[in-house]
Amino acid sequence: MVLLRFAPSPTGPLHLGGLRMALYNHLYARKLGGKWILRIEDTDTTRSVPGSVEGIQKALSWAGLDYDFGPARDGPHGPYFQSERRDLYRSYANKLVDNGQAYRCFCSADELADVKARLARSGSNNTYDKKCLHLSDEEVARKVKAGEKYVVRINDGIVPTRPPTHDIVYGYVRDAHLSLATDPVLLKSDQFPTYHLASVVDDHEMGITHVLRGEEWLPSLPLHLDLYTHLNLTPPQFAHIPILLNPDKTKMSKRHGDVQVVDYMRRGWEPHAILNWLALAGWGAKHEPEQPAPSGTSSSSSRSPSPHRLEDAPDSTHLMTLSEMISGFDLPALTHRSSILDVTKLEYINKHHLMRTWSNPKGLEELAKRVHGLVKDVLSKPTSPYTTVNNIKNAITLLEGRLTNIHDIPIHAPYLFVEPDWTSVEAQSMIRDISVEKRMHIIDAFMTVIQANGWLTFEAASHESIMVTLHQEREKLGVQLKVFMRVLRHALTGMKDGPAIIDIVRALGHERTITRLQAVKDVKDVDDVDVDAESNK
């Protein structure tokens, strides 16, 4: 069975890079008819943050990424916390030591620092002089019996014979042993494993067939393949995913920038829009499979010519459902460059996912219920009788293309839920050059249009026919169109921008419209408000 794993560390809230990695695991597993595991890599106890696991689970659930096995979803691969698998790592480390492929190192931190500095001064690229590799079995046994602390190091001088290093994304890559520390540590002095050992052991023991992880681990791939060979294990297929960058091109991390998934959850972004946005970050063109490098070579310069392109990359704002992502996703199509997340693209994608959702009655109802609490909290002070689910549905329909985020409803259309503040700086700036008398005439004319033939007739009339009638009334008054419409917008909303006046009236309804128009007539002109001064505060 195809089996993948998403293996975050519990060091804080899940960030966008982690969510994209979980998404890619989900897409590839489902595309191949397989399953995926949530594994918690909690071996670094100094960095673990309480509540992180629950936060990761909540973020995955919000996004609709349901893992098959892991915490709270037991299966045949557990335990799913690395801290509960320590005996397993020690047994594998001992096996490597017994086979002579690894050894115990008793050097202190101070000794290691001195050795590293000495080697650097001599111009060596090595970071350790392999001193403990040459200890006799008797010396090692005596030190262990005396309780001296040690780490277990792999002997990188033993290079096993194995197939060329291959990655699903990057193809055949050059072995880079020299870029790693000399004889990397596999088991730390506290008997917790390093990532090198733990990932190899867990991926084998759990039956993982495909490993997706960040490109920062690509230089370690040769070492990990060596470990599989030393242990006589069949390695999974590897795919190293290019990282996401902040807008300033720095590496995205939990400690830098606005990258926590929980922040996007709180702000009301659509989960499928977030997944769509993340999936497209780095999604490139599909090509024919790369052929192996010529026999006897491992250099990237010896690769075969660029493979033929089979399919162009999707547009960076291409809308996709999760099932469409699964169908189209292909790891070899990922670009080799890091991707910058552009929030303006998220806004576009989110807006159009919202439009898809509210295009059917069930979706519209769900959206309105979801944002109901927010609208009440923001606008019901004191409680307004108009912050109902039905009125929110009217607001969504009214705003349509103006709505980028469902949480923007109280910003764009507060007048549907509470009375406008006609004394605000924005409202006053709309009418400061229009006399009270002229405003009253315009409002009276509009009320006449609404009531002349009854509300049902007004509601059933076309937008064009109503506008013709309004133009006739405007011409009788001898006022400019922009003045006429501005007075009406001020009276109905107290805001400079918004949907068409006729649509606002229909959303408010007959009774509220007439009541509001009458109320604005009763408001005294606030001539003492210094609009320019207030705006500059």
Coordinates of C-alpha atoms in Angstrom, one line a residue:
M1 CA 0.0 0.0 0.0
V2 CA 1.2 3.5 -0.8
L3 CA 1.8 5.2 2.5
L4 CA 3.1 8.7 3.1
R5 CA 3.7 10.7 6.3
F6 CA 3.5 14.3 7.5
A7 CA 6.0 14.6 10.4
P8 CA 6.0 18.1 12.0
S9 CA 7.8 19.0 15.2
P10 CA 5.6 20.3 18.1
T11 CA 7.5 23.6 18.4
G12 CA 4.6 25.9 18.0
P13 CA 1.6 26.6 15.7
L14 CA 1.5 25.1 12.3
H15 CA 2.7 27.5 9.7
L16 CA 1.9 27.8 6.0
G17 CA 4.9 25.8 4.9
G18 CA 3.9 23.0 7.1
L19 CA 0.3 23.1 5.9
R20 CA 1.5 23.0 2.3
M21 CA 3.7 19.9 3.1
A22 CA 0.6 18.2 4.7
L23 CA -1.4 19.1 1.6
Y24 CA 1.2 17.7 -0.8
N25 CA 1.2 14.4 1.2
H26 CA -2.6 14.3 1.1
L27 CA -2.7 15.0 -2.6
Y28 CA -0.1 12.5 -3.6
A29 CA -1.4 9.7 -1.3
R30 CA -4.9 10.1 -2.6
K31 CA -3.7 10.4 -6.2
L32 CA -2.0 7.0 -5.8
G33 CA -4.9 5.5 -3.9
G34 CA -2.9 5.4 -0.6
K35 CA -3.0 6.8 2.9
W36 CA -0.9 9.1 5.0
I37 CA 0.2 9.3 8.6
L38 CA 0.6 12.2 11.0
R39 CA 3.8 11.5 12.9
I40 CA 5.0 13.8 15.7
E41 CA 8.8 14.3 15.7
D42 CA 9.2 15.4 19.3
T43 CA 12.8 14.2 20.1
D44 CA 14.1 17.7 20.7
T45 CA 12.5 18.2 24.1
T46 CA 14.1 21.6 24.6
R47 CA 12.0 23.1 21.7
S48 CA 8.7 21.4 22.3
V49 CA 5.8 23.7 23.1
P50 CA 2.8 22.5 25.1
G51 CA -0.4 22.5 23.0
S52 CA 1.4 22.3 19.7
V53 CA 0.1 18.9 18.7
E54 CA -3.5 19.9 19.3
G55 CA -2.9 23.1 17.3
I56 CA -1.6 21.1 14.4
Q57 CA -4.6 18.7 14.5
K58 CA -7.0 21.6 14.6
A59 CA -5.3 23.3 11.6
L60 CA -5.4 20.1 9.6
S61 CA -9.0 19.5 10.4
W62 CA -10.0 23.1 9.5
A63 CA -8.3 22.7 6.1
G64 CA -10.1 19.4 5.5
L65 CA -6.9 17.4 5.4
D66 CA -7.8 14.2 7.2
Y67 CA -4.9 11.9 8.0
D68 CA -5.5 8.2 8.2
F69 CA -3.3 7.2 11.1
G70 CA -1.7 9.2 13.9
P71 CA -2.6 10.7 17.2
A72 CA -6.2 9.9 18.1
R73 CA -6.4 7.7 15.0
D74 CA -4.7 4.5 16.0
G75 CA -3.4 2.1 13.4
P76 CA -0.8 -0.6 12.9
H77 CA 2.1 1.8 12.7
G78 CA 2.2 3.4 16.2
P79 CA 3.2 4.8 18.4
Y80 CA 3.1 8.0 16.5
F81 CA 5.2 10.1 18.8
Q82 CA 9.0 9.6 18.3
S83 CA 9.6 10.1 22.1
E84 CA 7.7 6.8 22.6
R85 CA 10.0 4.9 20.1
R86 CA 13.4 5.5 21.8
D87 CA 14.1 1.8 22.4
L88 CA 13.7 1.2 18.6
Y89 CA 16.3 3.8 17.8
R90 CA 18.8 2.5 20.3
S91 CA 18.4 -1.0 18.8
Y92 CA 19.2 0.2 15.3
A93 CA 22.1 2.3 16.6
N94 CA 23.5 -0.7 18.3
K95 CA 23.2 -2.8 15.2
L96 CA 25.2 -0.2 13.2
V97 CA 27.9 -0.2 16.0
D98 CA 28.0 -4.0 16.1
N99 CA 28.5 -4.1 12.3
G100 CA 31.3 -1.6 12.5
Q101 CA 29.4 1.1 10.5
A102 CA 29.1 3.4 13.5
Y103 CA 30.9 4.0 16.8
R104 CA 30.6 5.5 20.2
C105 CA 32.2 8.9 20.7
F106 CA 33.0 10.1 24.3
C107 CA 34.4 13.5 23.4
S108 CA 33.0 16.4 25.5
A109 CA 31.5 19.5 23.9
D110 CA 34.7 21.5 24.7
E111 CA 36.9 18.9 23.2
L112 CA 34.8 18.9 20.0
A113 CA 34.9 22.7 19.8
D114 CA 38.7 22.7 20.1
V115 CA 39.1 20.0 17.5
K116 CA 36.8 21.8 15.0
A117 CA 38.7 25.0 15.5
R118 CA 42.1 23.3 15.0
L119 CA 41.0 21.6 11.8
A120 CA 39.6 24.9 10.5
R121 CA 42.9 26.6 11.1
S122 CA 44.7 23.9 9.2
G123 CA 42.5 24.4 6.2
S124 CA 40.7 21.1 6.6
N125 CA 37.0 20.8 5.7
N126 CA 36.6 18.1 8.3
T127 CA 34.7 19.0 11.6
Y128 CA 36.0 16.0 13.7
D129 CA 39.3 14.1 13.8
K130 CA 37.6 10.7 14.4
K131 CA 39.5 10.2 17.6
C132 CA 37.0 7.9 19.2
L133 CA 36.8 5.7 16.1
H134 CA 40.2 4.3 17.0
L135 CA 39.3 3.3 20.6
S136 CA 39.7 -0.4 21.3
D137 CA 36.7 -2.5 22.3
E138 CA 38.2 -2.7 25.8
E139 CA 38.5 1.1 26.1
V140 CA 34.9 1.6 24.9
A141 CA 33.6 -1.0 27.3
R142 CA 35.5 0.5 30.2
K143 CA 34.1 4.0 29.5
V144 CA 30.6 2.7 29.1
K145 CA 30.8 0.8 32.4
A146 CA 32.2 3.9 34.1
G147 CA 29.0 5.8 33.0
E148 CA 30.7 8.2 30.6
K149 CA 28.3 9.9 28.3
Y150 CA 28.6 9.2 24.6
V151 CA 27.0 9.8 21.2
V152 CA 26.8 7.3 18.4
R153 CA 28.4 8.5 15.1
I154 CA 28.2 6.9 11.7
N155 CA 31.6 6.2 10.1
D156 CA 31.4 8.2 6.9
G157 CA 34.6 6.6 5.7
I158 CA 32.6 3.5 4.8
V159 CA 30.7 4.4 1.7
P160 CA 28.4 1.5 0.6
T161 CA 27.7 0.5 -2.9
R162 CA 24.2 1.6 -3.9
P163 CA 22.2 3.0 -6.9
P164 CA 22.6 6.7 -7.8
T165 CA 20.9 9.2 -5.6
H166 CA 17.5 10.0 -7.1
D167 CA 14.8 12.5 -6.0
I168 CA 11.3 12.7 -7.5
V169 CA 11.4 16.5 -7.8
Y170 CA 15.1 17.1 -8.6
G171 CA 15.9 13.9 -10.5
Y172 CA 19.3 12.4 -10.3
V173 CA 21.5 14.5 -7.9
R174 CA 25.1 14.5 -7.0
D175 CA 26.1 12.9 -3.8
A176 CA 27.1 15.6 -1.3
H177 CA 28.8 13.7 1.6
L178 CA 31.4 16.4 1.9
S179 CA 28.8 19.1 2.7
L180 CA 27.9 17.3 5.9
A181 CA 29.6 17.3 9.2
T182 CA 32.3 14.6 9.6
D183 CA 30.8 11.4 11.0
P184 CA 27.3 12.8 11.7
V185 CA 25.8 12.0 15.1
L186 CA 23.0 9.4 15.0
L187 CA 22.2 9.1 18.7
K188 CA 22.7 11.9 21.1
S189 CA 24.1 11.7 24.6
D190 CA 20.6 11.8 26.1
Q191 CA 19.9 8.7 24.0
F192 CA 17.4 10.6 21.8
P193 CA 18.1 10.1 18.1
T194 CA 19.0 12.8 15.6
Y195 CA 16.7 13.3 12.6
H196 CA 19.1 11.2 10.5
L197 CA 18.5 8.0 12.4
A198 CA 14.9 8.6 13.6
S199 CA 13.6 9.3 10.1
V200 CA 15.2 6.3 8.5
V201 CA 14.1 4.0 11.3
D202 CA 10.5 5.3 11.5
D203 CA 10.0 5.4 7.7
H204 CA 11.1 1.8 7.5
E205 CA 9.2 0.5 10.5
M206 CA 6.0 2.3 9.4
G207 CA 6.2 1.0 5.9
I208 CA 6.5 4.5 4.3
T209 CA 6.7 4.3 0.5
H210 CA 7.2 8.0 -0.3
V211 CA 8.9 10.7 1.8
L212 CA 8.0 14.3 1.1
R213 CA 10.1 16.8 3.0
G214 CA 11.7 20.2 2.7
E215 CA 14.6 20.8 0.2
E216 CA 16.9 21.7 3.2
W217 CA 17.2 17.9 3.7
L218 CA 18.4 17.2 0.1
P219 CA 22.1 17.4 1.0
S220 CA 21.4 14.7 3.7
L221 CA 19.8 12.3 1.2
P222 CA 23.0 10.5 0.4
L223 CA 23.7 9.9 4.1
H224 CA 20.2 8.6 4.6
L225 CA 20.5 6.3 1.6
D226 CA 23.8 5.0 3.1
L227 CA 22.0 4.2 6.3
Y228 CA 19.3 2.2 4.5
T229 CA 22.1 0.3 2.7
H230 CA 24.1 -0.3 5.9
L231 CA 20.9 -1.7 7.5
N232 CA 20.0 -3.8 4.5
L233 CA 16.7 -1.9 4.1
T234 CA 14.8 -0.9 1.0
P235 CA 14.5 2.9 1.0
P236 CA 11.3 4.8 0.1
Q237 CA 11.1 7.2 -2.8
F238 CA 12.1 10.7 -1.8
A239 CA 10.7 14.1 -2.9
H240 CA 12.3 17.2 -1.6
I241 CA 10.0 20.2 -1.8
P242 CA 11.3 23.7 -2.5
I243 CA 10.6 26.0 0.4
L244 CA 8.2 29.0 0.7
L245 CA 9.6 32.5 1.1
N246 CA 8.3 35.6 2.8
P247 CA 7.7 38.6 0.5
D248 CA 11.2 39.9 1.5
K249 CA 12.6 36.6 0.2
T250 CA 13.6 35.4 3.6
K251 CA 12.9 31.8 4.6
M252 CA 9.4 31.3 5.9
S253 CA 9.5 30.1 9.5
K254 CA 7.4 30.1 12.7
R255 CA 9.5 32.9 14.1
H256 CA 9.3 35.3 11.1
G257 CA 6.4 37.0 9.4
D258 CA 2.7 36.4 9.2
V259 CA 2.7 32.7 8.5
Q260 CA 0.7 30.9 11.2
V261 CA -2.3 29.0 9.9
V262 CA -4.3 29.9 13.0
D263 CA -4.1 33.6 11.9
Y264 CA -5.7 32.8 8.6
M265 CA -8.3 30.8 10.3
R266 CA -9.2 33.7 12.6
R267 CA -9.4 36.2 9.7
G268 CA -12.0 34.2 7.9
W269 CA -10.1 33.0 4.8
E270 CA -11.7 30.0 3.1
P271 CA -9.8 26.8 3.9
H272 CA -10.1 25.5 0.3
A273 CA -8.9 28.9 -1.0
I274 CA -5.8 28.6 1.3
L275 CA -5.1 25.1 0.0
N276 CA -5.6 26.2 -3.6
W277 CA -3.2 29.1 -3.0
L278 CA -0.6 26.9 -1.4
A279 CA -0.9 24.1 -4.0
L280 CA -0.1 26.5 -6.8
A281 CA 3.0 27.9 -5.1
G282 CA 5.6 26.0 -7.1
W283 CA 3.3 24.0 -9.3
G284 CA 5.1 23.9 -12.6
A285 CA 4.8 22.2 -16.0
K286 CA 4.7 18.4 -16.5
H287 CA 7.6 16.8 -18.4
E288 CA 8.6 13.4 -19.6
P289 CA 10.3 11.3 -16.8
E290 CA 14.1 12.0 -16.6
Q291 CA 16.4 9.3 -17.7
P292 CA 19.2 8.0 -15.3
A293 CA 22.6 9.6 -15.6
P294 CA 25.1 7.7 -17.7
S295 CA 26.7 4.7 -16.0
G296 CA 29.7 5.5 -13.8
T297 CA 28.7 9.2 -13.3
S298 CA 26.9 11.0 -10.6
S299 CA 27.4 14.6 -11.5
S300 CA 24.4 16.8 -12.3
S301 CA 26.4 18.1 -15.3
S302 CA 26.1 14.6 -16.8
R303 CA 22.3 14.5 -16.9
S304 CA 20.4 13.8 -20.1
P305 CA 19.0 16.7 -22.1
S306 CA 15.9 18.5 -20.6
P307 CA 12.9 16.2 -21.0
H308 CA 10.0 17.1 -23.3
R309 CA 7.2 19.3 -21.8
L310 CA 3.9 17.4 -21.6
E311 CA 1.7 20.0 -20.0
D312 CA 2.0 23.7 -19.1
A313 CA 1.9 24.9 -15.5
P314 CA -1.5 26.1 -14.3
D315 CA -2.1 29.9 -13.9
S316 CA -1.0 31.2 -10.5
T317 CA -4.6 32.0 -9.6
H318 CA -6.2 28.9 -11.2
L319 CA -9.2 27.8 -9.2
M320 CA -9.3 24.2 -8.0
T321 CA -11.3 22.1 -5.6
L322 CA -9.5 19.6 -3.5
S323 CA -10.5 16.7 -5.8
E324 CA -9.2 18.7 -8.8
M325 CA -5.9 19.2 -7.0
I326 CA -5.6 15.5 -6.4
S327 CA -6.3 14.7 -10.0
G328 CA -3.8 17.2 -11.4
F329 CA -1.1 17.1 -8.8
D330 CA 2.3 15.6 -9.8
L331 CA 5.5 15.8 -7.8
P332 CA 7.9 15.9 -10.8
A333 CA 6.0 19.0 -12.0
L334 CA 7.1 21.0 -9.0
T335 CA 9.6 23.8 -9.8
H336 CA 13.1 23.7 -8.4
R337 CA 13.0 27.2 -7.1
S338 CA 11.5 28.6 -3.9
S339 CA 8.2 30.3 -4.1
I340 CA 7.0 33.6 -2.7
L341 CA 3.5 33.7 -1.4
D342 CA 1.6 36.6 -2.8
V343 CA -1.4 37.6 -0.6
T344 CA -3.0 39.4 -3.5
K345 CA -3.4 36.1 -5.3
L346 CA -5.0 34.7 -2.2
E347 CA -7.5 37.5 -2.2
Y348 CA -8.4 36.7 -5.8
I349 CA -8.6 33.0 -5.1
N350 CA -10.6 33.4 -1.9
K351 CA -13.1 35.8 -3.6
H352 CA -13.8 33.3 -6.3
H353 CA -14.1 30.4 -4.0
L354 CA -16.6 32.4 -2.0
M355 CA -18.6 33.1 -5.2
R356 CA -18.7 29.4 -5.9
T357 CA -19.9 28.7 -2.4
W358 CA -22.8 31.2 -2.3
S359 CA -23.9 30.4 -5.8
N360 CA -26.1 27.7 -4.4
P361 CA -28.6 28.1 -1.5
K362 CA -27.0 25.6 0.8
G363 CA -23.5 27.2 0.5
L364 CA -25.0 30.7 1.0
E365 CA -26.8 29.5 4.2
E366 CA -23.6 27.9 5.5
L367 CA -21.6 31.1 4.9
A368 CA -24.2 33.2 6.7
K369 CA -24.3 30.9 9.7
R370 CA -20.5 30.8 9.9
V371 CA -20.1 34.6 10.0
H372 CA -23.3 35.2 12.1
G373 CA -21.4 35.4 15.4
L374 CA -18.8 37.8 14.0
V375 CA -21.4 40.2 12.6
K376 CA -23.3 40.2 16.0
D377 CA -20.0 40.8 17.9
V378 CA -18.9 43.7 15.6
L379 CA -22.2 45.5 15.0
S380 CA -24.7 44.6 17.7
K381 CA -23.8 47.1 20.4
P382 CA -26.5 47.5 21.6
T383 CA -28.0 44.4 20.1
S384 CA -29.6 45.0 16.7
P385 CA -32.6 43.1 15.6
Y386 CA -31.2 43.0 12.1
T387 CA -28.1 40.8 12.6
T388 CA -29.9 37.7 11.5
V389 CA -28.8 34.9 9.2
N390 CA -31.3 35.9 6.6
N391 CA -30.0 39.5 6.6
I392 CA -26.4 38.3 6.3
K393 CA -27.5 36.3 3.3
N394 CA -28.9 39.5 1.8
A395 CA -25.6 41.2 2.6
I396 CA -23.6 38.5 0.8
T397 CA -25.8 38.7 -2.2
L398 CA -25.7 42.5 -2.3
L399 CA -21.9 42.7 -2.0
E400 CA -21.1 39.8 -4.4
G401 CA -17.9 40.8 -6.3
R402 CA -16.9 43.4 -3.6
L403 CA -16.5 40.6 -1.0
T404 CA -12.9 39.3 -0.8
N405 CA -13.2 37.8 2.7
I406 CA -16.4 36.8 4.4
H407 CA -15.3 38.7 7.5
D408 CA -15.4 41.9 5.5
I409 CA -19.2 42.0 5.6
P410 CA -19.4 44.3 8.7
I411 CA -16.8 46.6 7.0
H412 CA -18.5 46.9 3.6
A413 CA -22.2 46.8 4.6
P414 CA -22.7 47.8 8.3
Y415 CA -25.8 49.8 7.2
L416 CA -27.7 46.6 6.6
F417 CA -27.5 45.7 10.3
V418 CA -27.3 49.1 12.1
E419 CA -28.3 52.6 11.4
P420 CA -25.7 54.8 9.6
D421 CA -23.8 57.4 11.6
W422 CA -24.7 60.5 9.6
T423 CA -22.5 62.6 11.9
S424 CA -19.3 60.7 11.0
V425 CA -16.4 62.4 9.2
E426 CA -17.0 60.2 6.1
A427 CA -20.7 60.9 6.0
Q428 CA -20.4 64.6 6.6
S429 CA -17.7 64.9 3.8
M430 CA -20.3 63.5 1.4
I431 CA -22.7 66.4 1.8
R432 CA -20.7 69.4 3.1
D433 CA -21.1 71.2 -0.2
I434 CA -24.8 70.4 -0.6
S435 CA -27.5 72.6 1.1
V436 CA -29.9 71.1 3.6
E437 CA -32.8 72.3 1.4
K438 CA -31.5 70.6 -1.7
R439 CA -30.9 67.3 0.2
M440 CA -34.4 67.3 1.6
H441 CA -35.9 67.8 -1.9
I442 CA -33.8 64.9 -3.3
I443 CA -34.9 62.6 -0.4
D444 CA -38.5 63.6 -0.8
A445 CA -38.3 62.9 -4.6
F446 CA -36.8 59.5 -4.0
M447 CA -39.5 58.6 -1.4
T448 CA -42.1 59.6 -3.9
V449 CA -40.6 57.2 -6.5
I450 CA -40.6 54.3 -4.0
Q451 CA -44.2 54.9 -2.9
A452 CA -45.8 56.2 -6.1
N453 CA -46.9 52.8 -7.4
G454 CA -46.4 50.7 -4.2
W455 CA -43.4 48.7 -3.0
L456 CA -44.3 45.5 -4.8
T457 CA -44.2 47.4 -8.1
F458 CA -40.9 49.1 -7.2
E459 CA -39.4 45.7 -6.2
A460 CA -40.5 44.0 -9.4
A461 CA -39.4 46.8 -11.7
S462 CA -36.1 46.6 -13.5
H463 CA -33.1 48.5 -12.5
E464 CA -33.2 50.4 -15.8
S465 CA -36.8 51.5 -15.5
I466 CA -36.3 52.8 -11.9
M467 CA -33.2 54.7 -13.0
V468 CA -35.3 56.3 -15.8
T469 CA -37.8 57.5 -13.2
L470 CA -35.0 58.8 -11.0
H471 CA -33.5 60.8 -13.8
Q472 CA -36.9 62.4 -14.5
E473 CA -37.2 63.4 -10.8
R474 CA -33.6 64.7 -10.9
E475 CA -34.2 66.8 -13.9
K476 CA -37.3 68.3 -12.2
L477 CA -35.0 69.4 -9.4
G478 CA -32.3 70.6 -11.7
V479 CA -29.4 68.8 -9.9
Q480 CA -26.5 66.9 -11.2
L481 CA -26.6 63.1 -11.3
K482 CA -23.6 62.7 -9.0
V483 CA -25.1 65.1 -6.4
F484 CA -28.5 63.3 -6.6
M485 CA -26.9 59.9 -6.1
R486 CA -24.5 61.1 -3.4
V487 CA -27.3 62.4 -1.3
L488 CA -29.2 59.1 -1.5
R489 CA -26.1 57.1 -0.7
H490 CA -25.4 59.3 2.3
A491 CA -29.0 58.9 3.5
L492 CA -29.1 55.1 3.1
T493 CA -25.5 54.1 4.1
G494 CA -23.4 57.0 5.4
M495 CA -20.6 55.6 3.2
K496 CA -19.0 56.9 0.0
D497 CA -18.7 53.6 -1.7
G498 CA -21.0 50.6 -2.1
P499 CA -23.4 48.7 -4.3
A500 CA -26.0 50.3 -6.5
I501 CA -28.6 52.4 -4.7
I502 CA -31.5 50.4 -6.0
D503 CA -29.9 47.1 -4.8
I504 CA -29.3 48.6 -1.3
V505 CA -33.0 49.7 -1.1
R506 CA -34.1 46.2 -2.0
A507 CA -31.8 44.7 0.5
L508 CA -33.1 47.0 3.2
G509 CA -36.7 46.5 2.3
H510 CA -39.6 49.0 2.1
E511 CA -40.2 49.7 5.8
R512 CA -36.5 50.2 6.8
T513 CA -35.8 52.3 3.7
I514 CA -38.7 54.7 4.4
T515 CA -37.9 54.9 8.1
R516 CA -34.2 55.6 7.3
L517 CA -35.0 58.3 4.8
Q518 CA -37.4 60.0 7.2
A519 CA -34.8 59.7 10.0
V520 CA -32.0 61.4 8.0
K521 CA -34.4 64.3 7.3
D522 CA -34.7 64.8 11.1
V523 CA -30.9 64.9 11.6
K524 CA -29.6 68.5 12.0
D525 CA -26.9 69.6 9.7
V526 CA -23.6 69.3 11.6
D527 CA -21.9 72.4 10.3
D528 CA -19.6 72.6 13.2
V529 CA -17.8 69.4 12.2
D530 CA -14.4 70.3 10.7
V531 CA -14.1 67.4 8.3
D532 CA -10.5 68.2 7.2
A533 CA -9.3 68.5 10.7
E534 CA -11.0 65.2 11.8
S535 CA -9.6 63.4 8.7
N536 CA -6.1 64.4 9.6
K537 CA -6.3 63.1 13.2

